[in-house]
CSV table of C-alpha atoms and ligand atoms in Angstrom, one decimal:
chain,number,residue,atom,x,y,z
W,355,MET,CA,61.2,51.6,40.7
W,356,SER,CA,62.7,51.8,44.1
W,357,ASP,CA,61.6,49.5,46.8
W,358,GLU,CA,62.2,52.1,49.4
W,359,LYS,CA,58.9,52.7,51.6
W,360,SER,CA,57.3,56.0,51.2
W,361,PHE,CA,55.1,57.5,53.8
W,362,HIS,CA,53.5,59.9,51.3
W,363,MET,CA,50.0,60.0,50.0
W,364,THR,CA,50.1,58.9,46.4
W,365,PRO,CA,48.2,60.9,43.6
W,366,ASP,CA,45.5,58.1,43.5
W,367,GLU,CA,45.1,58.1,47.2
W,368,PHE,CA,44.8,61.9,47.1
W,369,ARG,CA,42.2,61.7,44.5
W,370,ARG,CA,40.1,59.2,46.6
W,371,HIS,CA,40.6,61.0,49.9
W,372,GLY,CA,40.1,64.3,48.2
W,373,HIS,CA,36.6,63.3,46.8
W,374,ALA,CA,35.7,62.1,50.3
W,375,VAL,CA,36.7,65.5,51.9
W,376,VAL,CA,34.6,67.4,49.3
W,377,ASP,CA,31.8,65.0,50.0
W,378,TRP,CA,32.0,65.6,53.7
W,379,ILE,CA,32.1,69.5,53.2
W,380,ALA,CA,29.0,69.3,50.9
W,381,ASP,CA,27.1,67.1,53.5
W,382,TYR,CA,28.3,69.5,56.2
W,383,GLN,CA,26.8,72.3,54.3
W,384,SER,CA,23.6,70.5,53.8
W,385,ARG,CA,23.1,69.5,57.6
W,386,ILE,CA,24.6,72.7,59.0
W,387,GLU,CA,21.3,73.9,60.5
W,388,SER,CA,21.1,70.8,62.6
W,389,PHE,CA,24.1,71.9,64.8
W,390,PRO,CA,23.8,74.3,67.8
W,391,VAL,CA,25.3,77.4,66.2
W,392,LEU,CA,27.5,78.3,69.2
W,393,SER,CA,29.5,75.3,70.2
W,394,GLN,CA,28.3,74.0,73.4
W,395,VAL,CA,31.5,72.4,74.8
W,396,LYS,CA,33.2,73.2,78.0
W,397,PRO,CA,36.7,74.6,78.2
W,398,GLY,CA,39.2,71.7,77.9
W,399,GLN,CA,36.8,69.4,76.5
W,400,ILE,CA,38.0,69.0,73.1
W,401,ARG,CA,41.6,68.5,74.3
W,402,ALA,CA,40.4,65.8,76.7
W,403,SER,CA,39.0,63.8,73.9
W,404,LEU,CA,42.4,63.9,72.0
W,405,PRO,CA,45.3,61.3,72.4
W,406,ALA,CA,48.0,62.5,74.8
W,407,SER,CA,50.8,61.9,72.5
W,408,PRO,CA,51.1,61.7,68.5
W,409,PRO,CA,50.8,58.6,66.6
W,410,ALA,CA,54.1,56.7,66.1
W,411,GLN,CA,52.8,55.2,63.0
W,412,GLY,CA,50.6,56.8,60.3
W,413,GLU,CA,46.9,56.3,60.5
W,414,SER,CA,44.2,55.7,57.8
W,415,PHE,CA,42.8,58.8,56.2
W,416,ASP,CA,39.1,57.3,57.1
W,417,ALA,CA,40.1,57.4,60.8
W,418,LEU,CA,41.0,61.2,60.4
W,419,LEU,CA,37.7,62.1,58.9
W,420,LYS,CA,35.9,60.1,61.5
W,421,ASP,CA,37.5,62.0,64.2
W,422,VAL,CA,36.7,65.3,62.4
W,423,GLU,CA,33.1,64.3,62.6
W,424,HIS,CA,33.1,63.1,66.4
W,425,LEU,CA,36.0,65.0,68.1
W,426,ILE,CA,36.2,68.2,66.2
W,427,LEU,CA,32.6,69.1,65.1
W,428,PRO,CA,31.3,69.4,68.6
W,429,GLY,CA,33.9,72.1,69.2
W,430,ILE,CA,32.9,74.0,66.2
W,431,THR,CA,31.0,77.4,66.3
W,432,HIS,CA,29.2,77.3,63.0
W,433,TRP,CA,30.2,80.6,61.3
W,434,GLN,CA,28.7,79.3,58.0
W,435,SER,CA,25.4,78.5,59.6
W,436,PRO,CA,22.4,80.8,58.2
W,437,ASN,CA,21.5,81.4,61.9
W,438,PHE,CA,24.8,83.0,62.6
W,439,PHE,CA,24.1,86.7,63.4
W,440,ALA,CA,27.0,87.4,65.7
W,441,TYR,CA,30.0,89.9,65.5
W,442,PHE,CA,30.5,90.6,61.8
W,443,PRO,CA,30.2,87.6,59.5
W,444,CYS,CA,33.0,85.7,58.0
W,445,ASN,CA,31.3,84.1,55.1
W,446,ALA,CA,32.4,81.6,52.6
W,447,SER,CA,31.1,80.1,49.3
W,448,GLY,CA,31.6,77.0,47.1
W,449,PRO,CA,33.7,79.0,44.7
W,450,GLY,CA,35.9,80.5,47.4
W,451,ILE,CA,36.6,77.1,49.1
W,452,LEU,CA,37.4,75.5,45.8
W,453,GLY,CA,39.8,78.5,44.8
W,454,ASP,CA,41.5,78.0,48.2
W,455,LEU,CA,41.9,74.3,47.6
W,456,LEU,CA,43.5,75.0,44.3
W,457,SER,CA,45.7,77.5,45.9
W,458,SER,CA,46.8,74.7,48.5
W,459,GLY,CA,47.2,72.3,45.5
W,460,LEU,CA,49.5,74.5,43.7
W,461,GLY,CA,51.4,75.2,46.9
W,462,VAL,CA,52.8,78.5,45.5
W,463,GLN,CA,54.7,80.9,47.7
W,464,GLY,CA,54.4,84.2,45.8
W,465,MET,CA,56.7,86.6,47.6
W,466,LEU,CA,58.3,87.7,44.3
W,467,TRP,CA,57.0,88.1,40.8
W,468,SER,CA,59.5,85.6,39.7
W,469,THR,CA,58.4,83.0,42.3
W,470,SER,CA,55.1,82.7,40.3
W,471,PRO,CA,54.2,85.4,38.0
W,472,ALA,CA,50.6,84.4,38.0
W,473,CYS,CA,50.2,84.7,41.7
W,474,THR,CA,51.3,88.5,41.4
W,475,GLU,CA,49.6,89.5,38.2
W,476,LEU,CA,46.1,87.8,39.0
W,477,GLU,CA,46.1,89.7,42.3
W,478,THR,CA,47.0,92.9,40.7
W,479,HIS,CA,44.4,92.4,38.1
W,480,VAL,CA,41.5,91.4,40.5
W,481,LEU,CA,42.4,94.3,42.8
W,482,ASP,CA,42.1,96.6,39.8
W,483,TRP,CA,38.8,95.0,39.0
W,484,LEU,CA,37.6,95.6,42.5
W,485,VAL,CA,38.5,99.4,42.2
W,486,SER,CA,35.8,99.7,39.4
W,487,MET,CA,33.4,97.3,41.1
W,488,LEU,CA,33.4,99.3,44.3
W,489,GLY,CA,33.5,102.7,42.7
W,490,LEU,CA,37.0,103.5,44.4
W,491,PRO,CA,39.0,106.3,43.1
W,492,GLU,CA,41.2,105.7,40.0
W,493,LYS,CA,44.3,106.6,42.0
W,494,PHE,CA,44.2,103.1,43.6
W,495,LEU,CA,44.7,101.5,40.2
W,496,SER,CA,47.9,99.8,39.5
W,497,SER,CA,48.0,101.5,36.1
W,498,ASN,CA,47.8,104.9,37.9
W,499,THR,CA,50.2,105.8,41.0
W,500,GLY,CA,48.6,103.3,43.4
W,501,GLY,CA,47.7,99.7,43.6
W,502,GLY,CA,46.1,97.0,45.6
W,503,VAL,CA,47.4,94.0,47.5
W,504,ILE,CA,45.8,91.2,49.4
W,505,GLN,CA,46.8,91.2,53.2
W,506,ASP,CA,45.6,88.5,55.6
W,507,THR,CA,43.5,90.8,57.8
W,508,ALA,CA,42.2,94.4,58.2
W,509,SER,CA,44.5,94.6,61.2
W,510,SER,CA,47.6,94.0,59.0
W,511,ALA,CA,46.4,96.7,56.4
W,512,ALA,CA,46.0,99.3,59.2
W,513,LEU,CA,49.5,98.5,60.4
W,514,CYS,CA,50.9,98.8,56.9
W,515,ALA,CA,49.1,102.1,56.4
W,516,LEU,CA,50.3,103.6,59.7
W,517,LEU,CA,54.0,102.5,58.9
W,518,ALA,CA,53.7,104.1,55.5
W,519,ALA,CA,52.1,107.4,57.0
W,520,ARG,CA,54.9,107.2,59.8
W,521,GLU,CA,57.7,107.1,57.2
W,522,HIS,CA,56.0,109.7,55.0
W,523,ALA,CA,55.8,112.2,57.9
W,524,THR,CA,59.4,111.7,59.0
W,525,HIS,CA,60.7,111.6,55.5
W,526,TYR,CA,61.7,107.9,56.0
W,527,ALA,CA,63.9,108.8,59.0
W,528,SER,CA,62.0,106.5,61.6
W,529,ASN,CA,62.8,103.4,59.7
W,530,ARG,CA,66.4,104.3,60.2
W,531,LYS,CA,66.4,106.0,63.6
W,532,GLY,CA,63.3,104.6,65.3
W,533,CYS,CA,60.4,107.0,66.7
W,534,ASN,CA,61.0,109.8,68.9
W,535,GLY,CA,57.6,109.8,70.7
W,536,ARG,CA,56.4,112.9,68.9
W,537,LEU,CA,54.2,111.2,66.0
W,538,VAL,CA,50.5,111.3,66.7
W,539,ALA,CA,47.7,109.2,65.0
W,540,TYR,CA,44.0,109.7,65.2
W,541,ALA,CA,40.9,107.5,65.2
W,542,SER,CA,37.5,107.7,66.9
W,543,THR,CA,36.4,106.1,70.3
W,544,GLN,CA,34.6,103.6,68.1
W,545,THR,CA,37.6,102.5,65.8
W,546,HIS,CA,38.4,98.9,65.8
W,547,SER,CA,40.9,98.0,68.4
W,548,SER,CA,43.4,96.9,65.6
W,549,LEU,CA,44.3,100.5,65.3
W,550,GLU,CA,45.5,100.5,69.0
W,551,LYS,CA,47.5,97.4,68.2
W,552,ALA,CA,49.0,99.0,65.1
W,553,ALA,CA,50.0,102.1,67.2
W,554,MET,CA,51.8,99.7,69.6
W,555,ILE,CA,53.7,97.7,66.9
W,556,ALA,CA,54.4,100.9,64.8
W,557,GLY,CA,56.1,102.6,67.7
W,558,ILE,CA,53.6,105.4,67.7
W,559,GLY,CA,52.6,104.4,71.2
W,560,VAL,CA,49.1,104.0,72.6
W,561,GLU,CA,49.3,107.3,74.4
W,562,ASN,CA,49.9,109.0,71.0
W,563,LEU,CA,46.8,107.5,69.4
W,564,ARG,CA,44.0,110.0,70.0
W,565,LEU,CA,40.6,108.7,70.2
W,566,VAL,CA,38.4,111.6,68.9
W,567,GLU,CA,34.9,111.9,70.2
W,568,VAL,CA,31.9,110.8,68.2
W,569,ASP,CA,28.3,112.3,67.6
W,570,ASP,CA,25.0,110.8,68.7
W,571,ASN,CA,25.2,108.5,65.7
W,572,PHE,CA,28.7,107.3,67.0
W,573,ALA,CA,30.4,108.7,64.0
W,574,MET,CA,33.7,110.8,64.4
W,575,ARG,CA,33.2,114.6,64.8
W,576,PRO,CA,35.5,116.1,62.3
W,577,ALA,CA,35.6,119.5,64.2
W,578,ALA,CA,37.0,117.7,67.3
W,579,LEU,CA,39.5,116.0,65.1
W,580,ALA,CA,40.6,119.4,63.9
W,581,ARG,CA,40.8,120.8,67.3
W,582,GLN,CA,42.7,117.9,68.5
W,583,ILE,CA,45.3,118.3,65.7
W,584,ASP,CA,45.6,122.0,66.4
W,585,THR,CA,46.3,121.2,70.1
W,586,ASP,CA,49.0,118.6,69.4
W,587,LYS,CA,50.6,120.8,66.9
W,588,ARG,CA,50.8,123.7,69.4
W,589,ALA,CA,52.4,121.2,71.7
W,590,GLY,CA,55.2,120.5,69.3
W,591,LEU,CA,53.9,117.1,68.4
W,592,VAL,CA,53.8,115.7,64.7
W,593,PRO,CA,50.4,114.5,63.6
W,594,CYS,CA,50.7,111.9,60.9
W,595,PHE,CA,47.8,109.7,60.4
W,596,VAL,CA,44.0,109.5,60.7
W,597,CYS,CA,41.8,106.3,60.5
W,598,ALA,CA,38.2,106.8,59.5
W,599,THR,CA,35.8,103.9,59.5
W,600,VAL,CA,33.1,102.9,57.1
W,601,GLY,CA,30.9,100.8,59.4
W,602,THR,CA,32.3,100.6,62.8
W,603,THR,CA,32.3,97.2,64.6
W,604,SER,CA,30.2,98.1,67.4
W,605,SER,CA,27.3,99.7,65.6
W,606,ASN,CA,28.0,100.2,61.9
W,607,ALA,CA,28.6,103.9,62.3
W,608,MET,CA,29.8,105.8,59.3
W,609,ASP,CA,32.6,108.4,59.8
W,610,PRO,CA,32.1,111.4,57.6
W,611,ILE,CA,35.1,110.7,55.3
W,612,ALA,CA,34.6,114.0,53.0
W,613,GLU,CA,35.0,116.3,56.0
W,614,ILE,CA,37.6,114.2,57.9
W,615,GLY,CA,39.6,114.1,54.5
W,616,LYS,CA,39.4,117.9,54.2
W,617,VAL,CA,41.0,118.2,57.6
W,618,CYS,CA,43.7,115.7,56.5
W,619,ARG,CA,44.4,117.5,53.3
W,620,GLN,CA,44.7,120.7,55.3
W,621,HIS,CA,47.3,119.2,57.7
W,622,ASN,CA,49.0,117.0,55.2
W,623,LEU,CA,48.0,113.9,57.2
W,624,TRP,CA,47.7,110.3,55.8
W,625,LEU,CA,44.0,109.2,55.7
W,626,HIS,CA,43.3,105.5,55.9
W,627,VAL,CA,39.7,104.3,55.5
W,628,ASP,CA,38.8,101.1,57.2
W,629,ALA,CA,35.7,99.5,55.5
W,630,ALA,CA,36.3,96.2,56.9
W,631,MET,CA,32.8,94.7,56.5
W,632,SER,CA,30.7,97.6,54.9
W,633,GLY,CA,33.0,98.3,52.1
W,634,THR,CA,31.4,95.3,50.4
W,635,ALA,CA,28.2,97.3,50.2
W,636,ALA,CA,29.8,99.7,47.7
W,637,LEU,CA,29.3,96.8,45.1
W,638,CYS,CA,25.9,98.4,45.0
W,639,PRO,CA,25.9,102.1,43.7
W,640,GLU,CA,23.0,103.0,46.0
W,641,PHE,CA,25.2,102.3,49.1
W,642,ARG,CA,28.2,104.2,47.8
W,643,HIS,CA,27.2,107.5,49.5
W,644,LEU,CA,28.1,106.1,52.8
W,645,GLN,CA,31.8,106.5,51.9
W,646,ASN,CA,31.4,109.8,50.1
W,647,GLY,CA,34.9,111.5,50.2
W,648,VAL,CA,36.8,108.2,49.5
W,649,GLU,CA,38.6,110.1,46.9
W,650,LEU,CA,40.6,111.8,49.7
W,651,ALA,CA,41.9,108.6,51.1
W,652,ASP,CA,45.4,107.6,50.9
W,653,SER,CA,44.8,104.1,51.6
W,654,TYR,CA,41.6,101.9,51.9
W,655,ASN,CA,40.8,98.3,52.8
W,656,PHE,CA,37.9,96.0,53.1
W,657,ASN,CA,37.5,92.2,53.9
W,658,PRO,CA,36.0,90.1,51.2
W,659,HIS,CA,36.3,87.4,54.0
W,660,LYS,CA,33.7,89.2,56.0
W,661,TRP,CA,30.8,89.9,53.6
W,662,MET,CA,31.9,88.9,50.1
W,663,PHE,CA,31.7,85.2,50.2
W,664,THR,CA,35.4,84.7,50.2
W,665,ASN,CA,36.7,82.4,52.9
W,666,PHE,CA,39.0,83.6,55.5
W,667,ASP,CA,41.6,85.2,55.1
W,668,CYS,CA,41.3,87.9,52.5
W,669,ASN,CA,41.8,91.5,53.1
W,670,CYS,CA,42.0,93.9,50.1
W,671,PHE,CA,44.2,97.0,50.8
W,672,TRP,CA,44.8,99.8,48.3
W,673,VAL,CA,47.2,102.8,48.4
W,674,ALA,CA,47.1,105.8,46.3
W,675,ASP,CA,50.8,106.0,46.3
W,676,ARG,CA,52.4,102.8,46.0
W,677,LYS,CA,56.0,104.2,46.2
W,678,ALA,CA,55.3,105.4,49.8
W,679,LEU,CA,54.3,101.9,50.8
W,680,ILE,CA,57.2,100.1,49.0
W,681,GLN,CA,59.8,102.6,50.3
W,682,THR,CA,58.5,101.9,53.8
W,683,LEU,CA,58.7,98.1,53.7
W,684,SER,CA,61.2,97.2,51.0
W,685,ILE,CA,64.5,95.5,51.9
W,686,LEU,CA,66.5,93.5,49.3
W,687,PRO,CA,68.8,91.0,50.7
W,688,GLU,CA,71.2,89.2,48.2
W,689,TYR,CA,69.5,85.9,48.2
W,690,LEU,CA,66.1,87.5,46.8
W,691,ARG,CA,67.9,89.4,44.0
W,692,ASN,CA,66.5,88.4,40.5
W,693,GLN,CA,66.4,90.0,37.1
W,694,ALA,CA,62.7,90.7,37.0
W,695,THR,CA,63.1,92.7,40.2
W,696,GLU,CA,66.1,94.5,39.0
W,697,SER,CA,64.3,95.5,35.8
W,698,GLY,CA,61.7,97.4,37.7
W,699,ALA,CA,59.1,96.1,35.5
W,700,VAL,CA,57.3,93.8,38.0
W,701,ILE,CA,55.4,94.0,41.3
W,702,ASP,CA,57.1,92.2,44.2
W,703,TYR,CA,54.5,91.9,46.7
W,704,ARG,CA,56.8,91.1,49.5
W,705,ASP,CA,57.4,94.9,49.6
W,706,TRP,CA,53.6,95.6,50.3
W,707,HIS,CA,53.1,93.9,53.6
W,708,ILE,CA,54.8,92.8,56.8
W,709,GLN,CA,55.7,89.1,56.1
W,710,LEU,CA,57.9,87.8,53.2
W,711,GLY,CA,56.0,84.7,52.1
W,712,ARG,CA,52.5,84.8,50.7
W,713,ARG,CA,49.8,82.4,49.5
W,714,PHE,CA,48.0,82.5,46.3
W,715,ARG,CA,44.8,84.1,47.8
W,716,SER,CA,43.6,85.9,44.7
W,717,LEU,CA,42.6,82.6,43.2
W,718,LYS,CA,39.7,82.3,45.6
W,719,LEU,CA,38.7,85.9,45.1
W,720,TRP,CA,38.7,85.5,41.3
W,721,PHE,CA,36.6,82.4,41.6
W,722,VAL,CA,34.2,84.2,43.8
W,723,ILE,CA,33.9,87.1,41.5
W,724,ARG,CA,33.7,85.0,38.3
W,725,HIS,CA,31.2,82.6,39.8
W,726,TYR,CA,28.7,85.3,41.0
W,727,GLY,CA,29.4,88.0,38.6
W,728,VAL,CA,28.9,91.5,39.9
W,729,GLN,CA,25.2,91.0,39.5
W,730,GLY,CA,25.1,87.9,41.8
W,731,LEU,CA,27.2,89.6,44.5
W,732,GLN,CA,24.9,92.7,44.3
W,733,TYR,CA,21.8,90.6,44.6
W,734,HIS,CA,23.0,88.9,47.9
W,735,ILE,CA,24.2,92.1,49.5
W,736,ARG,CA,20.8,93.9,48.6
W,737,ARG,CA,19.0,90.9,50.0
W,738,HIS,CA,21.0,91.0,53.3
W,739,VAL,CA,20.4,94.6,53.7
W,740,GLN,CA,16.6,94.1,53.1
W,741,LEU,CA,16.5,91.4,55.7
W,742,ALA,CA,18.2,93.5,58.3
W,743,GLN,CA,16.0,96.5,57.5
W,744,GLN,CA,12.9,94.2,57.9
W,745,PHE,CA,14.2,93.2,61.2
W,746,SER,CA,14.8,96.5,62.3
W,747,GLU,CA,11.2,97.4,61.4
W,748,TRP,CA,9.9,94.7,63.7
W,749,VAL,CA,12.1,95.9,66.5
W,750,ARG,CA,10.7,99.4,66.0
W,751,ASN,CA,7.1,98.3,66.0
W,752,ASP,CA,7.4,96.2,69.3
W,753,SER,CA,7.0,98.6,72.2
W,754,ARG,CA,9.2,96.4,74.5
W,755,PHE,CA,12.2,97.0,72.3
W,756,GLU,CA,14.2,99.9,70.9
W,757,ILE,CA,16.6,100.4,68.2
W,758,ALA,CA,19.9,101.6,69.7
W,759,ALA,CA,21.8,103.1,66.7
W,760,PRO,CA,21.1,104.0,63.0
W,761,ALA,CA,21.2,100.8,60.8
W,762,PRO,CA,22.3,102.0,57.5
W,763,LEU,CA,23.1,98.4,56.1
W,764,ASN,CA,22.9,94.7,57.6
W,765,LEU,CA,23.7,95.3,61.2
W,766,VAL,CA,20.9,96.2,63.7
W,767,CYS,CA,21.6,97.4,67.2
W,768,PHE,CA,18.7,97.0,69.5
W,769,ARG,CA,17.7,96.3,73.1
W,770,HIS,CA,14.9,95.3,75.3
W,771,LYS,CA,13.9,98.4,77.4
W,772,GLY,CA,14.0,96.3,80.5
W,773,GLY,CA,17.7,97.0,81.0
W,774,ASP,CA,21.1,95.2,80.9
W,775,VAL,CA,20.1,92.1,82.9
W,776,ILE,CA,17.2,91.3,80.7
W,777,ASN,CA,19.2,91.8,77.6
W,778,GLN,CA,22.0,89.7,78.8
W,779,THR,CA,19.7,86.9,79.8
W,780,ILE,CA,18.0,87.1,76.5
W,781,MET,CA,21.1,86.7,74.8
W,782,ASP,CA,22.6,83.9,76.9
W,783,ARG,CA,19.6,81.8,76.7
W,784,LEU,CA,19.4,82.2,72.9
W,785,ASN,CA,23.0,81.3,72.4
W,786,ARG,CA,22.7,78.3,74.8
W,787,SER,CA,19.7,77.2,72.8
W,788,GLY,CA,22.0,76.7,69.8
W,789,ASP,CA,19.0,78.1,67.7
W,790,LEU,CA,21.0,81.2,66.7
W,791,PHE,CA,24.0,83.2,67.7
W,792,LEU,CA,24.0,86.8,68.6
W,793,THR,CA,26.7,89.0,70.2
W,794,HIS,CA,26.4,92.3,72.1
W,795,THR,CA,28.1,95.7,72.4
W,796,LYS,CA,27.9,98.7,74.8
W,797,LEU,CA,26.2,101.9,73.4
W,798,ASN,CA,26.0,104.8,75.7
W,799,GLY,CA,26.9,102.6,78.6
W,800,LYS,CA,24.0,100.3,77.9
W,801,LEU,CA,24.2,96.7,76.9
W,802,THR,CA,23.0,96.4,73.3
W,803,LEU,CA,22.3,93.3,71.2
W,804,ARG,CA,23.5,93.2,67.7
W,805,LEU,CA,22.0,91.3,64.9
W,806,CYS,CA,24.2,91.1,61.6
W,807,VAL,CA,22.7,89.6,58.5
W,808,GLY,CA,25.6,88.5,56.4
W,809,GLN,CA,25.9,84.9,56.3
W,810,THR,CA,26.0,83.4,52.8
W,811,ASN,CA,22.8,81.3,53.2
W,812,THR,CA,20.7,83.4,55.5
W,813,GLN,CA,17.2,83.9,54.1
W,814,ALA,CA,14.0,85.4,55.3
W,815,ARG,CA,13.0,82.4,57.3
W,816,HIS,CA,16.2,82.5,59.3
W,817,VAL,CA,15.6,86.2,60.3
W,818,GLU,CA,12.0,85.5,61.0
W,819,LYS,CA,12.9,82.7,63.3
W,820,ALA,CA,15.5,84.9,64.9
W,821,TRP,CA,13.0,87.5,65.8
W,822,LYS,CA,10.4,84.9,66.9
W,823,ARG,CA,13.0,83.3,69.2
W,824,ILE,CA,14.1,86.7,70.6
W,825,THR,CA,10.5,87.8,71.4
W,826,GLU,CA,9.8,84.3,73.0
W,827,GLU,CA,12.6,84.7,75.4
W,828,ALA,CA,11.7,88.2,76.2
W,829,ALA,CA,8.1,87.0,76.9
W,830,LYS,CA,9.3,84.4,79.3
W,831,LEU,CA,11.3,86.8,81.2
W,832,GLU,CA,8.5,89.3,81.4
W,833,THR,CA,6.1,86.7,82.8
W,834,THR,CA,8.7,85.7,85.5
W,835,SER,CA,9.8,89.1,86.5
K,1967,LIG,C1,35.8,97.9,61.3
K,1967,LIG,C2,36.8,96.8,61.4
K,1967,LIG,N1,38.1,97.0,61.4
K,1967,LIG,C3,39.0,95.9,61.5
K,1967,LIG,C4,38.6,94.8,61.9
K,1967,LIG,C5,39.7,93.7,62.1
K,1967,LIG,O1,39.5,92.7,61.2
K,1967,LIG,P1,40.6,91.6,60.9
K,1967,LIG,O2,40.2,90.4,61.6
K,1967,LIG,O3,40.5,91.3,59.5
K,1967,LIG,O4,41.8,92.1,61.4
K,1967,LIG,C6,37.1,94.5,62.1
K,1967,LIG,C7,36.8,93.2,62.7
K,1967,LIG,O5,35.6,92.9,62.7
K,1967,LIG,C8,36.3,95.5,62.0
K,1967,LIG,O6,35.1,95.3,62.2
């Protein structure tokens, strides 16, 4: 035994503190409804409560947990509160959290198959499971020409898809020589802003990202897409990529993938389908019609970290032709060479995304799928959709309010008929109250409130309370105006 002082946490200390942390999380889950959903702190308040300089000497773990309670919790917006109805959800669950903890415990860096075969093979396996769980085309299976990979976010998946499309269209010349400003990509005016960022990073250029017009339901018009492609081709440009969305962020609009896909096939364009939140609904066969035509997609992604109880971050991305993706992103420096890679018998996921290093994210996804089973997941997705549909019924039946867009799943876009100021005031007051958290969008130039049911523990009583609070605030404004 060496007498040398170690600053490390021993396995016994880790066990003790680990139990305390798990207890803390379990307590947090049971008292989560007691906190204001939207953090009420002012800018700078959290930093002002922290010491100006780091500790010279290590502190007790108890002190750390106490500070989480007193200094950090006030600055938390409670995404896991059942009264969280803002944005799209970012839900989590016990099995997901524990899977993530195990991933940290193993501390694996799975850049190559050989740096932890289980990290690669479990991921391939779970993504193949999901192909059948979601009714996706078989070409996405690893046993076929395609395969799936876990990315951090839908933004990264879109960037990888666009890069592969760029290389496909230029016969891999732009990787060597850079872009020449003639490549064009297409999305709708409602497509998530990550596509704009992808166009910037991929060297397509934002001016070469065409935002195609949408119909009255905020879905892309395939005829307008076809017209724009013709115009660009006549101008000597090179169309290469289309992004269609299953469930836009603003209003959950469903782009008609079958028709868009036909246009893509006609012009040999890469079709990427972004189903970031709503893809989870495909777990239930009755919602799969929303992505009819998905068999025409070259790539597809959804975020289990949004609506499938798998804590952030976890994006599942599939390609129909893995060779195109690998050829786009593969570089093999000497120091990464190894026999397994040379044999060609393994997947090295470092070739499937931007970064080299990667965490063991499939563990948490595997835990979630095995804990809930397909039936458990379907049960909760159906329940969320039912609750949102019930809410939209209440809105429809109240003459002071109107529905602002179709609500095919779990997002309801609605507004008070009194105009933007009233809607803004209702939202601000609700969010300040801490009782619930809602966010907004603009549809046809009008401020619109969005209520998205997707938090793991949201039940009927939470949605009922939300509607009660919304109508209470509306009534207060009506009597004062
Ligand atoms: C349709 C859609 N695509 C992409 C994204 C970006 O998601 P991420 O944070 O995973 O990049 C979102 C986020 O809400 C989204 O709604």
